[in-house]
Coordinates of C-alpha atoms and ligand atoms in Angstrom, one line a residue:
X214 CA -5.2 16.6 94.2
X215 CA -2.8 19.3 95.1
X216 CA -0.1 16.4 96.4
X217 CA -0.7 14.9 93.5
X218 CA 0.7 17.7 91.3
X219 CA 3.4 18.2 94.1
X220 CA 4.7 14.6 93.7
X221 CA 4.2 15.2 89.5
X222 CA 6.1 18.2 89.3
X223 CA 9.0 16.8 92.0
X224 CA 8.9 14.2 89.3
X225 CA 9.5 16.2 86.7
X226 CA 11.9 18.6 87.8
X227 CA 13.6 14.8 89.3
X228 CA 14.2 14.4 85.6
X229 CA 14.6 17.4 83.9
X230 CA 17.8 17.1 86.3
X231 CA 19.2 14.5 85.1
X232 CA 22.7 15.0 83.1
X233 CA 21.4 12.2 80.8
X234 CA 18.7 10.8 78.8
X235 CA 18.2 7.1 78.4
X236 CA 19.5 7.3 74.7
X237 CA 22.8 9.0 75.9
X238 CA 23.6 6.3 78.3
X239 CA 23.2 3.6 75.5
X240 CA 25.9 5.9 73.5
X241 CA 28.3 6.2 76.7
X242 CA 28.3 2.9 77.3
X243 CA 29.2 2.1 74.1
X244 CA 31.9 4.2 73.9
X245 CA 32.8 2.8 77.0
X246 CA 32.5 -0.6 75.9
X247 CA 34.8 0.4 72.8
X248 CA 37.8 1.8 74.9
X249 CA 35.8 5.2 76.1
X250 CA 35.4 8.6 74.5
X251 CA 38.9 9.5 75.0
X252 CA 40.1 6.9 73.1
X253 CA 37.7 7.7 70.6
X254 CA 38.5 11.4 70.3
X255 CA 41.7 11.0 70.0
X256 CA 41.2 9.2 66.6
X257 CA 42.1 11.9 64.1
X258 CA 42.7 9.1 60.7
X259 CA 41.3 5.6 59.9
X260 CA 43.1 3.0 57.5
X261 CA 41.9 -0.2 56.5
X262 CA 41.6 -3.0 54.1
X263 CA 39.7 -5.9 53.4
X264 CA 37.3 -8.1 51.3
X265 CA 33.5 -7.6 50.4
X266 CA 30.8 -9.4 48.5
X267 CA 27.7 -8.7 47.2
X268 CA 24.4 -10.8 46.4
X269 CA 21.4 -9.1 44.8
X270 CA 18.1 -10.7 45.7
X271 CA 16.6 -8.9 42.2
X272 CA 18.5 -10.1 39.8
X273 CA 17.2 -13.8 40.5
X274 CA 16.9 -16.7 37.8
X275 CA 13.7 -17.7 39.7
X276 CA 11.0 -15.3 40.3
X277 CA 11.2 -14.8 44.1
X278 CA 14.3 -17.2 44.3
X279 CA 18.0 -17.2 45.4
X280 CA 19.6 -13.9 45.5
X281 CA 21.9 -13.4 43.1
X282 CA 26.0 -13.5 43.6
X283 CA 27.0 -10.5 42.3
X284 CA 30.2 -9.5 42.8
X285 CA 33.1 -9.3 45.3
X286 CA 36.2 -7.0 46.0
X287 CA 39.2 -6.1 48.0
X288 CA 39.4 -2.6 48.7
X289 CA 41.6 -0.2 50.8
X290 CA 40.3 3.4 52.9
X291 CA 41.6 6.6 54.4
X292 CA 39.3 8.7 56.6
X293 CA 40.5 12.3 58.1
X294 CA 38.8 13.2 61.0
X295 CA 39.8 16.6 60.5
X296 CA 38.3 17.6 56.7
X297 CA 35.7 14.8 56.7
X298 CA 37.0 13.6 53.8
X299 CA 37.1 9.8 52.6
X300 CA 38.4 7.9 49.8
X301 CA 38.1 4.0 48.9
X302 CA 39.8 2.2 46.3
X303 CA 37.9 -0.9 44.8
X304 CA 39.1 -3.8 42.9
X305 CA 36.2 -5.2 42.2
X306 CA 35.4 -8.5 40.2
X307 CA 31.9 -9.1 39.1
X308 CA 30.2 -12.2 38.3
X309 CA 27.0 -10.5 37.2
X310 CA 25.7 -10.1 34.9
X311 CA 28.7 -10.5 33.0
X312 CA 32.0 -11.1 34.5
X313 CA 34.9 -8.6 34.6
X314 CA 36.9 -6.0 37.1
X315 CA 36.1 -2.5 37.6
X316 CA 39.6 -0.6 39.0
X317 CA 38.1 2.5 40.4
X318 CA 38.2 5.1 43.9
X319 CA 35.5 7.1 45.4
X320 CA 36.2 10.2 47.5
X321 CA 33.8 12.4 49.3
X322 CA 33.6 14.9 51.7
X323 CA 30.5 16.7 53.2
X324 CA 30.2 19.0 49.9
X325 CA 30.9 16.8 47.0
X326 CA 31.6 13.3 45.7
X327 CA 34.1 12.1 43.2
X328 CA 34.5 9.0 41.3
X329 CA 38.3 8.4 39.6
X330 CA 38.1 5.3 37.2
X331 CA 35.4 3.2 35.2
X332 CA 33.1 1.3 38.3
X333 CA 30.0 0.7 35.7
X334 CA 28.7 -0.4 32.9
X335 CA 26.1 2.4 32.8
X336 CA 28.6 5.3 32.5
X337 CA 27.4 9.0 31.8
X338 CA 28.1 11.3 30.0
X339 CA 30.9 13.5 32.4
X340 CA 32.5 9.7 32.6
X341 CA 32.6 9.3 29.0
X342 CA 33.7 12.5 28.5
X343 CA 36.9 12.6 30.6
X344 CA 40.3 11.1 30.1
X345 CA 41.0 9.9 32.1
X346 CA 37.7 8.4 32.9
X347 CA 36.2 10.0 35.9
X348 CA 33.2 11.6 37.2
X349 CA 31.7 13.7 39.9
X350 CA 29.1 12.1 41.8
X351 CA 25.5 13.0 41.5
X352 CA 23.5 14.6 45.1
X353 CA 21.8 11.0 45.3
X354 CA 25.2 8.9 44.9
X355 CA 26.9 11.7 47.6
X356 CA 23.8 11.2 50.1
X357 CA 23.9 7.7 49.8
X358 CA 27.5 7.1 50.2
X359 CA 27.8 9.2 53.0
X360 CA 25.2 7.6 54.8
X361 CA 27.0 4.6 54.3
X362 CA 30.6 5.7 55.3
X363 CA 28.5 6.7 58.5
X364 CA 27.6 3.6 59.4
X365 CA 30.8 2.1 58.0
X366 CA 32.6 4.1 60.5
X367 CA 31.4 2.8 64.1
X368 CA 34.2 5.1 65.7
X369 CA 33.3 8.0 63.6
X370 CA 29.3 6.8 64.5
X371 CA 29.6 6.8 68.3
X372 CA 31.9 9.9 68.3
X373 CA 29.5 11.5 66.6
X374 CA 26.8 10.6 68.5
X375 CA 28.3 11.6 71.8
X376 CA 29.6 15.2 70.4
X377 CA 25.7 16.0 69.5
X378 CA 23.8 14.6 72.2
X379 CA 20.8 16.5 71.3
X380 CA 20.3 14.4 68.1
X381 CA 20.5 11.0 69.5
X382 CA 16.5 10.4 70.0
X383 CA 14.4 7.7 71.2
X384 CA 13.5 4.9 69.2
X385 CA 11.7 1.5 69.4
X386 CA 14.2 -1.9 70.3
X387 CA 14.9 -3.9 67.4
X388 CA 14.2 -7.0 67.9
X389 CA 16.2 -9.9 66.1
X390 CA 15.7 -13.6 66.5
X391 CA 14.0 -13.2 70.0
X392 CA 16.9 -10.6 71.0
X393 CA 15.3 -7.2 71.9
X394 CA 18.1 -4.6 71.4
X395 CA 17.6 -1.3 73.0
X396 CA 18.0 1.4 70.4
X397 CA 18.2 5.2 69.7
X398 CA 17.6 7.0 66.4
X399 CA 20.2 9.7 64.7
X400 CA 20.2 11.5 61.6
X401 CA 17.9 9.0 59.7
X402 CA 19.7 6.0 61.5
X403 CA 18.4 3.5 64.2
X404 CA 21.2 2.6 65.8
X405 CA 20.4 -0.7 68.4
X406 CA 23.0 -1.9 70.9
X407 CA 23.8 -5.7 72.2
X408 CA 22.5 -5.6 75.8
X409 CA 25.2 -7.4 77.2
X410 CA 28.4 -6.3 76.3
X411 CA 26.3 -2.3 75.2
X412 CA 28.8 -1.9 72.0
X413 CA 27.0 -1.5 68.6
X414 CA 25.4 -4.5 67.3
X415 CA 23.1 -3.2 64.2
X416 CA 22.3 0.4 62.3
X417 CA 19.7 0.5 60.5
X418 CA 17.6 2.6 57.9
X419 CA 14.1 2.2 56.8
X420 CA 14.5 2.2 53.2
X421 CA 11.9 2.3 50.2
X422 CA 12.8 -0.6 47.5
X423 CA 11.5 -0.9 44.1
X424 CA 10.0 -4.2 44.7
X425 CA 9.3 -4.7 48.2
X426 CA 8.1 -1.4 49.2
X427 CA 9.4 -0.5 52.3
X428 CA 12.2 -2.9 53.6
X429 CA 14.5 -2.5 56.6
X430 CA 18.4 -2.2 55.6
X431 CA 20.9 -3.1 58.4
X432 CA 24.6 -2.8 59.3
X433 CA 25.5 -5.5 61.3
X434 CA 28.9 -5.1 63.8
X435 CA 30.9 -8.3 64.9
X436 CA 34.1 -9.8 65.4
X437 CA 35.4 -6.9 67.8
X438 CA 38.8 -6.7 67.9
X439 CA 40.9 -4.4 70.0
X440 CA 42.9 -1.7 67.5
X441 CA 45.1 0.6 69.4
X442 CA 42.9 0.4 72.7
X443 CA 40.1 0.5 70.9
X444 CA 37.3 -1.9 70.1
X445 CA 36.6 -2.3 66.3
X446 CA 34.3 -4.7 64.3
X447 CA 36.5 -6.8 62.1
X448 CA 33.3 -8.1 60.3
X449 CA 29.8 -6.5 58.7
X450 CA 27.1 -7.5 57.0
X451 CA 24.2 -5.8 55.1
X452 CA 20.9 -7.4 55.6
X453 CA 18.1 -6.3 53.7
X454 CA 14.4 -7.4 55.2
X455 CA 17.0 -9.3 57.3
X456 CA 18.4 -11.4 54.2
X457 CA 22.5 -11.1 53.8
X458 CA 23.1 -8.9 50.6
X459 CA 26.9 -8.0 51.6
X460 CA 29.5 -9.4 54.0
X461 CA 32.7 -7.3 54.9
X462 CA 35.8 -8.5 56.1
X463 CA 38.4 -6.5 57.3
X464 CA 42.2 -7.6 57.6
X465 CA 43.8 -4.2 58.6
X466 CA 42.5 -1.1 60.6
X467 CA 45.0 1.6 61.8
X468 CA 44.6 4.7 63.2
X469 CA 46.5 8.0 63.2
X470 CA 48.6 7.2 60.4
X471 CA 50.5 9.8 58.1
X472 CA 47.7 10.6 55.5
X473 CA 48.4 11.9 52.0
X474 CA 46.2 14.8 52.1
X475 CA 46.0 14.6 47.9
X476 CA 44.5 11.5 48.1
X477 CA 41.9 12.5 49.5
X478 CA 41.4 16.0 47.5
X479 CA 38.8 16.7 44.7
X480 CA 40.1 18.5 41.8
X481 CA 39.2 21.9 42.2
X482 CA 37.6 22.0 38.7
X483 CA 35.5 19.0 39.5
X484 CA 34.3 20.7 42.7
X485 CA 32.9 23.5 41.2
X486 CA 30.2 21.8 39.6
X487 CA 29.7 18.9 41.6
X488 CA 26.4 17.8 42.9
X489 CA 25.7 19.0 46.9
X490 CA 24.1 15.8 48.9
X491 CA 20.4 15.3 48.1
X492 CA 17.9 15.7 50.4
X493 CA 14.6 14.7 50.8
X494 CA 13.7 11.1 49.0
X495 CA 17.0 9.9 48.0
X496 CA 16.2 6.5 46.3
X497 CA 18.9 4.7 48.6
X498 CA 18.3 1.2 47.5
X499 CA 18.6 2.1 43.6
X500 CA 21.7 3.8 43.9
X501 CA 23.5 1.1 46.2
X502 CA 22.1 -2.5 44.2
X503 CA 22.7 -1.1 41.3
X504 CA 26.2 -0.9 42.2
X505 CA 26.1 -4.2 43.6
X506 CA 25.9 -5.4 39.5
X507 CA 27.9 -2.3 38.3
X508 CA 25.3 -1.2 36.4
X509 CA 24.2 2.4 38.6
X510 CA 24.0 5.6 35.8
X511 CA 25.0 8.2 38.5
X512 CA 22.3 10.4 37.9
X513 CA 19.7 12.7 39.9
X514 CA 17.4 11.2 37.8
X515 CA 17.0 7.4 38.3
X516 CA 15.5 6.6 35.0
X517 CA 18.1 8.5 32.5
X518 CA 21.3 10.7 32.6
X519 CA 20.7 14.3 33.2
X520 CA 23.7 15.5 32.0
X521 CA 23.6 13.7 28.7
X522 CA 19.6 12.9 28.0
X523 CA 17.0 15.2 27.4
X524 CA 14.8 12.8 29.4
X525 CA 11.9 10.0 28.5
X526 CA 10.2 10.2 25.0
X527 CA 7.4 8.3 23.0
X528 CA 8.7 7.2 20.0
X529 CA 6.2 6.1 17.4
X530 CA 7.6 2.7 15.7
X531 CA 4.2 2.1 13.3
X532 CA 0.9 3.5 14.0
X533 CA -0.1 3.0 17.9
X534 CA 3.0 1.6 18.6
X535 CA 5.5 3.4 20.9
X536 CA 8.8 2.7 22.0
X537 CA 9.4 4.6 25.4
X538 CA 13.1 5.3 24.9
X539 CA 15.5 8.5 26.2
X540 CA 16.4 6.3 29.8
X541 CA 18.9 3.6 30.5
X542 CA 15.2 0.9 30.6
X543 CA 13.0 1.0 27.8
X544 CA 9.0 -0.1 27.6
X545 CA 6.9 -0.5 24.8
X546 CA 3.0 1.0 24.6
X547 CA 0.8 -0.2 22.3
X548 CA -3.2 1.9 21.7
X549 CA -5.7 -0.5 21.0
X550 CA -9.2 0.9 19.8
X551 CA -10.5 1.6 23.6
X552 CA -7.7 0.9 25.8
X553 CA -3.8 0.5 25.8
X554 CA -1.4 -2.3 27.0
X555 CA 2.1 -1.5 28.1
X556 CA 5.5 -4.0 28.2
X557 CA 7.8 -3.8 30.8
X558 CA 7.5 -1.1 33.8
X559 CA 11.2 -0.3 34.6
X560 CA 13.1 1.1 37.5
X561 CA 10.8 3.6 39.6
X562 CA 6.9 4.3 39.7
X563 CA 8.1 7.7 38.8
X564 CA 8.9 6.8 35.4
X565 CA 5.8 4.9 35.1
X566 CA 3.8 8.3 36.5
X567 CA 5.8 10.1 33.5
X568 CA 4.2 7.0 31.0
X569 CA 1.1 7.2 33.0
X570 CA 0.6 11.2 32.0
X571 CA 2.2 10.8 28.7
X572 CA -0.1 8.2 27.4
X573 CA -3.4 10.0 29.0
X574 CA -2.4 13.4 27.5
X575 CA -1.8 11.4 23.7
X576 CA -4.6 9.0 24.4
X577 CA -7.1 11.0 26.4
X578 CA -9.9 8.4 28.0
X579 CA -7.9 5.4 26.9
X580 CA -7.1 2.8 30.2
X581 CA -4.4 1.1 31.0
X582 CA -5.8 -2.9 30.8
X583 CA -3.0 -4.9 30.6
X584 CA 0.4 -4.6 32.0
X585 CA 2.9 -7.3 30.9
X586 CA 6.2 -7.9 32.5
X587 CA 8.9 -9.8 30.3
X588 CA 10.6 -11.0 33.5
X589 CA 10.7 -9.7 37.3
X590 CA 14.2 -8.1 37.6
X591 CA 13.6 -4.9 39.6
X592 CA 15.1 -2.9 37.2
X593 CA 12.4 -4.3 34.5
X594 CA 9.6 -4.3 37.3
X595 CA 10.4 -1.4 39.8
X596 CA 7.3 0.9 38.3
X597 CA 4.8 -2.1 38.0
X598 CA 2.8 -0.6 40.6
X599 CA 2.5 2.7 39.3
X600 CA 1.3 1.5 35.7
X601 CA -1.8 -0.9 38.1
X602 CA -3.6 1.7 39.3
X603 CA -6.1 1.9 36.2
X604 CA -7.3 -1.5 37.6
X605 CA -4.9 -3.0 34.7
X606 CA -4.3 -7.1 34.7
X607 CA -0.8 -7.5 35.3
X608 CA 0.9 -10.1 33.1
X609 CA 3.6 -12.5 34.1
X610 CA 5.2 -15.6 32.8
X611 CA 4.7 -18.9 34.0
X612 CA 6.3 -19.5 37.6
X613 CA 5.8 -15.6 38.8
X614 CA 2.4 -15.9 39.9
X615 CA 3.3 -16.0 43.5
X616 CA 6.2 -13.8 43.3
X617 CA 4.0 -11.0 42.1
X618 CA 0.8 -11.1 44.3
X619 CA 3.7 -11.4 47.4
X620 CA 5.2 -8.1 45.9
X621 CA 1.6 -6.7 45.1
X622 CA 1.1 -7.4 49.0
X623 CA 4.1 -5.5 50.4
X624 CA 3.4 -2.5 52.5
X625 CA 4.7 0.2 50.3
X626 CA 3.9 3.5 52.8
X627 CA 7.5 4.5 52.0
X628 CA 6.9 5.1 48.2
X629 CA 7.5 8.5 47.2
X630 CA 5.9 8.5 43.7
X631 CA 2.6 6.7 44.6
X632 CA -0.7 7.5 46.5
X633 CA -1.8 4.6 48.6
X634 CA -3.8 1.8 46.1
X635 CA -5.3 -1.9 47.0
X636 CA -3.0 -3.7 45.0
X637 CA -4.1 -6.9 46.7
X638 CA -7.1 -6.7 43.9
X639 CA -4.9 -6.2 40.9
X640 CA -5.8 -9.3 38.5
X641 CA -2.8 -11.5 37.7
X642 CA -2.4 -13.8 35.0
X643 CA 0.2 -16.1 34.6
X644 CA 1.0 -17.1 30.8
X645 CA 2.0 -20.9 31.3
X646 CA 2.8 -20.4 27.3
X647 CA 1.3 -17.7 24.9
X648 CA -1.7 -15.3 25.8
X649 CA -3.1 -12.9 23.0
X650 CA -4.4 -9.6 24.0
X651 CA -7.0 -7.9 21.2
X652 CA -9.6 -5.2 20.7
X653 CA -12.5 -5.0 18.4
X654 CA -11.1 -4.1 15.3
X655 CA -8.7 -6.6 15.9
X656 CA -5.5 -5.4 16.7
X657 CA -3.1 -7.8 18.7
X658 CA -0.5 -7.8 20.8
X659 CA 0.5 -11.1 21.6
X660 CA 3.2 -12.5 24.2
X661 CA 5.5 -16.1 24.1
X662 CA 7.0 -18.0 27.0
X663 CA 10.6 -18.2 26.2
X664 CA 13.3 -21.0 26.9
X665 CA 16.4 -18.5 27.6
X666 CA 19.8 -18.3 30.0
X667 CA 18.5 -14.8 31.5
X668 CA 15.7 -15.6 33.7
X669 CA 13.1 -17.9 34.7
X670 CA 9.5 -17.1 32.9
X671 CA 10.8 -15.1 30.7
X672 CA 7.9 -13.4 28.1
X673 CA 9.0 -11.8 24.2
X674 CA 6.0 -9.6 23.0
X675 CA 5.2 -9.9 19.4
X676 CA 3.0 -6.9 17.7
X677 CA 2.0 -8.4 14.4
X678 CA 0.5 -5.3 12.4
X679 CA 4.0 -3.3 13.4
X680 CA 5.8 -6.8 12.6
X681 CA 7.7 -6.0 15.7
X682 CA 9.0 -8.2 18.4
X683 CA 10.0 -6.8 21.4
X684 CA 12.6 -8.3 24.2
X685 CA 14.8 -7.5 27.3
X686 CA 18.2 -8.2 28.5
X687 CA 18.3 -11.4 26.3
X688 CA 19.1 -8.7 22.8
X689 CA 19.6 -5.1 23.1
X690 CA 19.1 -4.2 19.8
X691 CA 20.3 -1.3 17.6
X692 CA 24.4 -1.6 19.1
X693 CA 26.8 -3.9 16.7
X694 CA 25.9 -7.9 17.3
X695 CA 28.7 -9.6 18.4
X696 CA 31.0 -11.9 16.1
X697 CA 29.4 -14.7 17.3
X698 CA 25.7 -15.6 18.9
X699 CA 25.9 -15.9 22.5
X700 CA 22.9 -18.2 24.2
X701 CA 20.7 -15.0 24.7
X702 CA 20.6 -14.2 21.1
X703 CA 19.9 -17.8 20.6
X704 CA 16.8 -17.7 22.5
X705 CA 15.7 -15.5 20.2
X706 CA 15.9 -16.5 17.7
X707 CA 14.7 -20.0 18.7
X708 CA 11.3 -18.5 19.9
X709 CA 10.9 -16.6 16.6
X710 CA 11.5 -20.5 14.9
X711 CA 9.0 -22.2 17.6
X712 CA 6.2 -19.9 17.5
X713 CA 6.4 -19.1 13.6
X714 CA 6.4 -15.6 13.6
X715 CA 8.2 -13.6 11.0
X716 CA 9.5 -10.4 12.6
X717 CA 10.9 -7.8 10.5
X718 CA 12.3 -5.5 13.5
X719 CA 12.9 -5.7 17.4
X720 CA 12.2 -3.3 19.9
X721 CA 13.8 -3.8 23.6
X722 CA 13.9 -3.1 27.0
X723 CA 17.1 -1.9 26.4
X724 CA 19.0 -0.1 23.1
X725 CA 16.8 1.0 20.6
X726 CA 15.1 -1.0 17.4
X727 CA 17.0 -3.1 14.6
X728 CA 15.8 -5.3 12.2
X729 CA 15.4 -8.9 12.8
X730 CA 17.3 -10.0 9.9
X731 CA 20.6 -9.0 11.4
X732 CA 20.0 -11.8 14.3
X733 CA 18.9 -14.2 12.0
X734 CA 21.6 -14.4 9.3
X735 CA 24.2 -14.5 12.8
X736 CA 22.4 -17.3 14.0
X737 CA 22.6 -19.2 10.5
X738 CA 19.0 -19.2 9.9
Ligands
LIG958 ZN1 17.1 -8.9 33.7

């Protein structure tokens, strides 16, 4: 026994010798591999340029099908080594959901994040307000971004990671395709090298997303090309659950280059009241896809502008009808005699937990029973889960069946805003063309399979007591119409003809409520 503790403590002091760990020697040789940590030291400013693109799997036609292309951009960057300070410029030309170019620059540092130009369609209120248009960021947007430039700078990575040994810590290989790539974590980042050559093959995060619970999001390095004696990816990818969401190409890196210190400076009036980097849950994936479609409302709250909303509301449209309205996404609740049915369960189960308490504390003893989605976008269906856990049937529109009980199956013990819940048992029913939902006294809510350009099973609700239709993203009523119908207004007013309802206002997922007349006399009917 006693030379058995004599050889385990010879081992251990044997190791608690040793000048490196195991992780530390995957970072040295890949700063060796790249041109050593001389080389990489002596990198004091990064310039480059190139070309992105952007597919969102989320914004689908087909329930479950092809992501969606997005957008795609050239852009230019400056890094300091020095200040920490970055700054992109973006000329970016989106193809959904409508086309047109957003002009626009993002600076940060470790302290704040700034955002010169128009680069959504969801402004807030600080954008609107200036004029020039331009806009701190909020702590999520700062977080998120910087996490990114992290990984978007493999130099500034590895460097990192060699000047703070102590937080490069073990982690598990990834394994991709059969390849098991030895890995170490740092700062919330696995960070997994190719075993041959030892450079930096793949970073990634373990992200929550709306729909898929928890998903793995990864930086992929290749193309190395040598850039002033160092080794530099010329091309990324993001993969997200290992599908390609962006690819990265760039023409131009140079290092050490004059910088223009102003460009990279935050006016000192915007930096006093700018956001510091959240911590904590940072809802990654919301803030970076819904930049992918140029839609993100740079916000700390995901579901409605905190410097220009008071917040989420229940707004009575006709007795026990309510519009929930105060956020960028809209749903609609309607109280039948012993139970209530919901439309639409937007962006985060956060804002369905603020629906969740808002209808129990109006409707005390009342259950959610049925929970109908007008189509599975994730910013439409990112709180279903959080409005299921009353044992509600969830409603879908034909051809979303298997989307749904794949989502309802998706590990989701990343989600900050729900406690853990069987939804493998959540009823789903699948409306192949109109279902009625009614209570004993009779009152109905009723919802219509619709043909329409936006996406595949699309559902309008139809509340005939309240003579109210409700829809999303095909009319988002209460803002001018335009001079002429487009084919989403169309479907509208199709469906209205088809089923034989006569509507006197809409609700929708989006906007607020305008009469149904409006539409109509546009469409010639
Ligand atoms: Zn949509």
């Amino acid at each position: 026994m006693r030379h058995v503790l004599a050889a385990l403590s010879g081992a251990f002091i044997l190791l608690s010798c040793a000048t490196t760990t195991k992780e530390q020697g995957l970072v040295t040789r890949a700063a060796d591999a790249m041109g050593g940590a001389q080389a990489l030291s002596a990198i004091k400013t990064v310039a480059s340029s190139g070309t992105t693109k952007w597919w969102e799997p989320e914004q689908s036609d087909m329930p479950g099908g092809e992501p969606r292309f997005a957008a795609e951009a050239k852009f230019e960057t400056l890094a300091d080594a020095a200040s920490r300070a970055s700054r992109v410029d973006y000329q970016k030309n989106f193809a959904y959901p409508a086309p047109r170019t957003f002009t626009f620059s993002e600076i940060v540092t470790p302290q704040a994040g700034y955002v010169i130009g128009v680069d959504s369609n969801g402004r807030n209120a600080e954008s609107m307000k200036a004029n020039p248009p331009a806009h701190s960021m909020s702590g999520y947007r700062l977080a998120t971004t910087l996490r990114e430039r992290m990984r978007g700078s493999v130099t500034g990575l590895v460097s990192a990671m060699l000047a703070n040994p102590g937080a490069v810590q073990p982690a598990a290989d990834i394994v991709v395709q059969g390849r098991s790539l030895p890995a170490v974590s740092y700062q919330g980042l696995i960070v997994a090298f190719d075993p041959q050559t030892g450079l930096p093959e793949r970073v990634r995060s373990l992200d929550y997303d709306n729909i898929w619970g928890d998903v793995t999001f990864d930086y992929v390095y290749s193309q190395w090309q040598e850039v002033g004696g160092v080794k530099v990816p010329m091309s990324r990818k993001y993969e997200l659950n290992g599908r390609m969401v962006q690819e990265i190409q760039l023409a131009n890196v140079r290092f050490n280059q004059p910088v223009d210190q102003a460009r990279l400076q935050i006016p000192a009036g915007v930096l006093a009241n700018a956001a510091k980097p959240a911590t904590g849950n940072v809802p990654y994936q919301w803030v970076i896809r819904r930049q992918y479609i140029g839609t993100y409302m740079d916000s700390d709250n995901v579901s409605y502008d905190t410097k220009g909303s008071p917040g989420l509301r229940l707004q009575e449209l006709s007795p026990g009808t309510f519009h929930v309205t105060g956020g960028t996404h809209n749903s609609l609740l309607l109280e039948m005699s012993d139970h209530l049915v919901i439309v639409d369960a937007p962006v985060t189960d956060a804002q369905s937990a603020w629906v969740m308490k808002a209808a129990k504390d109006r409707f005390p003893g009342k259950p959610l029973r049925w929970v109908v989605l007008t189509h599975h976008h994730m910013d439409h269906a990112g709180g279903v889960r959080g409005l299921l856990t009353d044992g509600a049937t969830l409603v879908v529109g034909q051809g979303a069946y298997d989307h749904f009980r794949r989502v309802l199956a998706a590990p989701i013990t990343r989600n900050p805003d729900l406690k853990p819940y069987d939804f493998n048992r959540t009823p789903i029913l699948e409306v192949p063309q109109s279902h009625v939902m009614a209570d004993s006294r009779g009152r109905q809510v009723m919802v219509y399979l619709m043909d329409n350009p936006h996406a595949k099973g699309m559902l309008m609700a139809w509340v005939p007591d309240a003579k109210l239709g409700y829809v999303t993203d095909i009319w988002t009523p209460g803002p001018p119409l335009p001079a002429k119908p487009n084919p989403g207004l169309l479907s509208v007013v199709t469906t209205v003809k088809k089923i034989g309802i006569q509507p006197e206002r809409f609700a929708g997922g989006h906007g607020s409520v305008a009469p149904y007349a409006q539409l109509a006399v546009m469409a010639g009917q």
